[in-house]
Amino acid sequence: MTVPDDAGAVSLTVDVVLLTIRDGRLCVLLVERGIEPFAGTWALPGGFVTADEDLEAAARRELAEETGVDAGPVHLEQLRTYAAPHRDPRGRVVTVAHLALMPDLPHPVAGSDAAHARWWPVDEVLTPTTHGPVLAFDHPTIVRDGVERARAKLEYTTLATSFVAEPFTLGDLRSVYEAVWGVDLDAPNFRRKVLSTPGFVVDTGETVSVGRGKPAGLYHPGEATDLHPAMLRPEPSRDLTRG
Amino acid sequence: MTVPDDAGAVSLTVDVVLLTIRDGRLCVLLVERGIEPFAGTWALPGGFVTADEDLEAAARRELAEETGVDAGPVHLEQLRTYAAPHRDPRGRVVTVAHLALMPDLPHPVAGSDAAHARWWPVDEVLTPTTHGPVLAFDHPTIVRDGVERARAKLEYTTLATSFVAEPFTLGDLRSVYEAVWGVDLDAPNFRRKVLSTPGFVVDTGETVSVGRGKPAGLYHPGEATDLHPAMLRPEPSRDLTRG
DNA sequence: GTAATAGTGTCTTTAAGACATTATGGA
DNA sequence: TCCATAATGTCTTAAAGACACTATTAC
């Protein structure tokens, strides 16, 4: 009652598309590869799944080991599995990609591997430019799929709150939508939509001064996870593939 | 430049949640297992991915081999990967589950393995009953995830047309939504929604007599794949977990 | 003061919900 | 004839889009 050694035998890895928003731009965390194959190019943080290890546990472990990110608080979900026969020149390596979202916290890029980790704006990753990174393996496809998943889920879930640190203003939250979707949203209408969705956000009663403007109310994420009806995404007003 | 033999070594399989609608009920195709483990219980069609084989190719091959279903015309998409360490008693077996949708065609349940394949109403699968099947492995979870994916995608895509043979009436299409969602939809409003979505369906100009009633117009699927805005799903009026 | 951002209010437009009503066949 | 289903039309309601306008701070 065992599986023959060669039956569907593959090496299994996890990769993580970790997204955040820095300076109003959607960014992805990449790690510079030090070894072959693809030495010197940029790759998603990830690595082999160990025996007896869960996929999500492996993804959180790799995030911590390779980038110094404490994966405890970040949103993490399975994205898709990539298994094209020759996607890795070393042999049959199948990867289960994950999507992770976090606020722009100053995280320790210390430690062994973490030194070579940095954030890249997704438009520089998706549109190869002279100053953009060269990506390893099929990671361009995985990044694109991850970004598309994030864009889609902002429409019908409350996941946008995963991109902001607590507490946050409604302006912070609106900036998340604007950065991820590459659009400008009408502030009053956005406010009405968020506040009319029970459990999207919880008012703290506090306010905070924001630049030179009226102080803004501070909120925490609410219990709701789904949006009914969905937040409608306008046609992109900015070019999503460029800066 | 090779991967150590034991680095993340697993056996890789594909499984297929093939759904159709029979007699107004959403049904899933299961195969009775002849061998251990779980001999005598029911499982999703699936099997080991061969060397140099794509995931989708493996899924279509297993469908054909195990159930006699010609997977050419059916809609097939990756669902999710299941990799809990002890989900298979034979060792570390990771499965990439797929979701497939097809019309209720009388398909050849002939051939070797196909003899033990049959359709089960999903409510009998999801709610264990005395007359329902016992499922192998973590296949109850996979079936549930597949059904939920199908229910969700009917909301924002035109995938309902994958459940009906061409040409079809708007009543046929409405029955798909009613069976998958377990609700009753208002026929005039449903008609208005479908016809006002460009590219959802294409009028053939033909009609067909349907029981004792006014003849219904016949349609083909259109080019559209997404619904904007989405088809709204009412609160379930029937119990989705029961027949 | 001005500029900038938060927040309120209102009118319009779109689309869904809830029907009533007519049309056209089969039993 | 009645019954079942398709198809059309209308009124209401929910919610988004497009603003004008006020409020409160920094400079």
XYZ file of C-alpha atoms in Angstrom, chain A:
243
model
C 0.000 0.000 0.000
C 2.711 2.442 -0.922
C 3.193 4.602 -3.939
C 5.914 3.502 -6.372
C 8.886 5.814 -6.009
C 8.525 7.212 -9.483
C 4.742 7.603 -9.613
C 4.210 11.276 -10.331
C 7.438 12.035 -8.510
C 8.210 15.754 -8.355
C 9.933 18.262 -6.139
C 7.484 20.557 -4.388
C 8.095 24.211 -3.613
C 6.084 27.171 -2.424
C 6.480 30.712 -3.712
C 4.964 33.866 -2.272
C 3.750 36.947 -4.104
C 3.953 39.398 -1.214
C 2.336 42.716 -2.070
C 2.283 46.019 -0.252
C 1.761 49.670 -1.081
C 4.662 52.082 -0.854
C 4.405 55.744 -1.862
C 1.083 55.109 -3.510
C 2.375 52.280 -5.696
C 1.613 48.580 -5.534
C 4.890 46.749 -4.865
C 6.040 43.142 -4.784
C 8.866 41.732 -2.692
C 11.597 40.003 -4.695
C 14.815 38.292 -3.687
C 18.020 38.423 -5.679
C 19.238 34.931 -6.471
C 22.777 34.118 -5.469
C 23.018 30.667 -7.021
C 22.241 28.927 -10.285
C 19.954 28.606 -12.011
C 19.113 32.239 -12.733
C 21.863 33.575 -10.458
C 21.743 37.370 -10.353
C 18.099 37.590 -11.373
C 15.155 38.319 -9.091
C 12.759 35.696 -7.795
C 9.769 35.367 -5.537
C 10.619 34.279 -1.999
C 10.049 30.558 -1.712
C 11.634 27.196 -1.365
C 11.136 23.499 -0.907
C 8.360 22.122 1.227
C 9.745 19.870 3.919
C 8.376 16.489 4.864
C 5.331 16.732 7.118
C 4.941 20.425 6.368
C 1.724 22.153 5.405
C 1.755 24.419 2.350
C 0.767 27.521 4.284
C 3.313 26.754 6.989
C 5.989 26.379 4.355
C 5.026 29.693 2.792
C 5.198 31.515 6.132
C 8.524 29.880 6.968
C 10.061 30.877 3.661
C 8.825 34.438 4.054
C 10.473 34.686 7.437
C 13.705 32.981 6.392
C 14.228 34.708 3.076
C 12.916 38.178 3.735
C 12.744 38.684 7.489
C 8.994 39.299 7.223
C 7.062 38.027 10.216
C 4.315 36.275 8.352
C 2.089 36.077 11.399
C -0.072 39.105 10.704
C -0.007 39.081 6.915
C -2.914 37.818 4.893
C -1.882 34.638 3.092
C -3.847 32.525 0.645
C -3.104 29.915 -1.953
C -2.916 31.387 -5.443
C -2.316 28.681 -8.046
C -0.014 25.776 -8.821
C 2.508 25.966 -11.636
C 3.763 22.691 -13.029
C 4.826 23.124 -16.643
C 7.270 20.247 -17.217
C 10.334 22.376 -17.937
C 9.663 25.459 -15.869
C 12.747 24.679 -13.779
C 15.915 23.551 -15.590
C 16.908 21.372 -12.629
C 14.083 18.920 -13.210
C 10.445 18.487 -12.390
C 9.770 21.172 -9.811
C 6.163 22.026 -9.070
C 5.397 25.191 -7.143
C 2.312 26.159 -5.221
C 2.204 29.939 -5.411
C 0.662 31.956 -2.607
C -0.600 35.516 -2.410
C 0.271 37.588 0.648
C -0.772 41.142 1.502
C 0.696 43.409 4.165
C 0.923 47.062 5.160
C 4.058 49.008 4.377
C 5.776 48.297 7.677
C 9.482 48.951 8.034
C 10.420 45.286 8.316
C 13.828 43.957 9.221
C 15.637 43.173 6.010
C 18.384 41.823 8.160
C 19.532 38.247 8.560
C 21.179 35.882 6.167
C 19.139 35.701 2.987
C 17.066 38.762 3.713
C 19.867 41.122 2.684
C 18.997 40.610 -0.963
C 15.281 41.269 -0.628
C 13.690 44.481 -1.874
C 10.380 45.912 -2.973
C 9.694 46.528 -6.653
C 6.749 48.462 -8.076
C 4.624 45.908 -9.902
C 4.413 47.995 -13.042
C 8.205 47.857 -13.351
C 8.014 44.100 -12.907
C 5.125 43.480 -15.302
C 6.467 45.804 -17.971
C 10.141 44.937 -18.529
C 12.148 48.135 -18.595
C 15.806 48.993 -18.451
C 15.646 49.828 -14.762
C 13.260 46.985 -13.823
C 14.294 43.565 -12.512
C 14.844 40.430 -14.608
C 12.765 37.649 -13.165
C 13.675 33.978 -12.772
C 11.673 30.931 -13.872
C 8.016 31.605 -14.705
C 7.822 34.195 -11.964
C 6.585 36.964 -14.298
C 3.451 34.914 -14.878
C 3.035 34.223 -11.176
C 3.405 37.883 -10.255
C 0.844 38.835 -12.888
C -1.621 36.228 -11.601
C -1.098 37.392 -8.040
C -1.701 41.033 -8.903
C -4.812 40.131 -10.837
C -6.110 38.116 -7.903
C -5.513 41.042 -5.571
C -7.272 43.443 -7.929
C -10.241 41.126 -8.206
C -10.552 40.440 -4.494
C -10.661 44.127 -3.615
C -13.919 44.201 -5.529
C -15.843 41.667 -3.514
C -13.991 41.346 -0.204
C -12.749 43.635 2.558
C -9.149 42.588 1.877
C -8.049 46.179 1.252
C -7.682 46.529 5.015
C -4.807 44.021 4.849
C -2.763 46.693 3.072
C -3.014 49.318 5.809
C -1.672 49.449 9.359
C -4.144 49.974 12.172
C -5.692 52.326 12.817
C -6.260 53.842 9.388
C -8.251 56.669 7.834
C -10.764 56.265 5.046
C -8.299 58.203 2.931
C -5.697 55.518 3.615
C -8.160 52.851 2.555
C -9.150 54.737 -0.561
C -5.467 55.086 -1.471
C -5.205 51.292 -1.373
C -7.929 50.935 -3.981
C -6.428 53.691 -6.073
C -2.953 52.159 -6.003
C -4.054 48.587 -6.676
C -6.573 49.460 -9.368
C -4.724 52.413 -10.848
C -7.790 54.641 -10.722
C -8.952 57.743 -8.913
C -12.003 57.222 -6.771
C -14.515 59.831 -5.711
C -13.859 60.356 -2.012
C -17.458 61.061 -0.910
C -18.848 58.074 -2.818
C -16.097 55.806 -1.523
C -16.839 56.914 2.001
C -20.546 56.235 1.566
C -19.860 52.776 0.179
C -17.483 51.756 2.969
C -19.585 53.120 5.813
C -22.783 51.609 4.420
C -21.222 48.141 4.385
C -21.821 46.700 7.857
C -18.613 45.418 9.413
C -16.208 46.733 6.785
C -14.614 49.188 9.225
C -15.097 50.078 12.903
C -14.894 53.693 14.017
C -12.404 54.225 16.842
C -13.796 57.651 17.710
C -10.261 59.033 17.425
C -9.022 61.380 14.754
C -5.632 62.170 13.336
C -4.223 65.190 11.623
C -3.325 64.464 8.038
C -1.098 67.037 6.354
C -2.850 70.358 6.134
C -6.451 69.266 6.029
C -9.329 68.476 8.259
C -8.408 65.760 10.793
C -9.566 62.339 9.656
C -11.449 59.721 11.630
C -9.532 56.567 12.511
C -10.881 53.085 11.909
C -10.090 49.450 12.527
C -10.957 46.569 10.187
C -14.381 45.116 10.889
C -15.602 41.547 11.000
C -17.010 41.485 7.481
C -15.049 39.614 4.841
C -17.351 39.911 1.831
C -18.846 42.928 0.088
C -22.490 42.739 -1.000
C -22.850 44.337 -3.408
C -19.289 44.525 -4.641
C -17.165 47.646 -4.819
C -17.331 48.545 -8.492
C -14.050 49.021 -10.276
C -14.041 51.907 -12.773
C -12.277 51.664 -16.081
C -8.581 52.265 -15.405
C -7.865 55.976 -15.719
C -4.118 55.455 -15.420
C -2.054 52.962 -17.370
C -1.806 49.941 -15.109
C 1.268 48.563 -16.844
C 3.304 51.720 -16.378
C 4.401 53.920 -13.539
